[in-house]
Amino acid sequence: MKTYFNINYEFDRTKIHNSIAERLTLPGSDYICVADGVILNTANRHKQYLDIVNGGMFSICDSSYVPLYIRWIYGKRYEQYCGSQIFMDIIRSHKYRMIFMGTSQAILDGLKANLQKENPDVVQMQFVELPFRQVEEFDYPGIARIIETDGADIIWIALGAPKQEIFMSRLKPYLHHGVMIAVGAAFKFFSGTEVSRAPQWMIRCHLEFVHRIFKEPRKQLSRCTGILGSLPRLLWQEWQRKRHNTHTGH
């Protein structure tokens, strides 16, 4: 695990999956954040949220730009591992019992129908719509009872950032087992009902944000504005951190 831009990232995919498997052998629960540009921006503007993002096992890097920034500043090469990729990797692994929580029933129904093509065991798993409310208003003990009764190993959460990360941190104390992973738009991507991922050529060219702007202009333009507003400061701080570590031998 490495810390860049104040976020604790794990870039090694083998270590990510091994850490999940190991955590499931231990008592209690934990969570993984899928850190895209929105989370990077929000976490570095709000210390309490940054503590929540770093309070789980680690974050995976959902941003295609963060590896570019790291390469420019440090000369190190890392790869993006986005939420939709880890989501499908775990679905296709056939290793775990899972529960899917969040979003609307229509999206959940579409998601269940499509995931059964990848993993037939999904038909026996629960897809639970969570009511639309403030993050402080959820019945966390009641939600934990649903998960505990189900016996799920992986708890997928899709409420959108920053809500889903706060939700996981609040639910964690009530769970005795399981790894929660917040995957944001992945439910929509694989439900066949709403927003789809960008074509591969756009992803390779770091242009997925353009695709999402066309699909959800008001929402995505607002997010991009916030990210661009904080980016110069974050790059400068990381460059200064590199210089300090070089001078002190760290």
PDB file of C-alpha atoms in Angstrom, residues 99-102 130 147 155-160 163-165 167-168 171 180-184 187:
ATOM      1  CA  ILE A  99     -25.187  -9.152  -1.398  1.00  0.00           C
ATOM      2  CA  PHE A 100     -25.930  -6.102  -3.552  1.00  0.00           C
ATOM      3  CA  MET A 101     -27.256  -2.981  -1.819  1.00  0.00           C
ATOM      4  CA  GLY A 102     -28.301   0.446  -3.013  1.00  0.00           C
ATOM      5  CA  LEU A 130     -31.943   1.019   0.068  1.00  0.00           C
ATOM      6  CA  ILE A 147     -26.409  -8.978   5.869  1.00  0.00           C
ATOM      7  CA  ILE A 155     -21.214  -6.536   0.428  1.00  0.00           C
ATOM      8  CA  TRP A 156     -21.472  -4.362  -2.672  1.00  0.00           C
ATOM      9  CA  ILE A 157     -22.638  -0.807  -1.964  1.00  0.00           C
ATOM     10  CA  ALA A 158     -23.826   1.625  -4.653  1.00  0.00           C
ATOM     11  CA  LEU A 159     -25.007   4.942  -3.230  1.00  0.00           C
ATOM     12  CA  GLY A 160     -22.633   7.337  -4.969  1.00  0.00           C
ATOM     13  CA  LYS A 163     -22.422   8.957   0.612  1.00  0.00           C
ATOM     14  CA  GLN A 164     -21.416   5.329   0.076  1.00  0.00           C
ATOM     15  CA  GLU A 165     -18.068   5.672   1.846  1.00  0.00           C
ATOM     16  CA  PHE A 167     -22.351   4.590   4.796  1.00  0.00           C
ATOM     17  CA  MET A 168     -19.704   1.835   4.960  1.00  0.00           C
ATOM     18  CA  LEU A 171     -22.202   0.177   9.016  1.00  0.00           C
ATOM     19  CA  MET A 180     -17.812  -3.955   1.890  1.00  0.00           C
ATOM     20  CA  ILE A 181     -16.815  -2.455  -1.458  1.00  0.00           C
ATOM     21  CA  ALA A 182     -18.370   0.763  -2.772  1.00  0.00           C
ATOM     22  CA  VAL A 183     -18.658   0.594  -6.548  1.00  0.00           C
ATOM     23  CA  GLY A 184     -20.681   3.694  -7.417  1.00  0.00           C
ATOM     24  CA  PHE A 187     -24.570  -1.263 -10.811  1.00  0.00           C
TER      25      PHE A 187
END
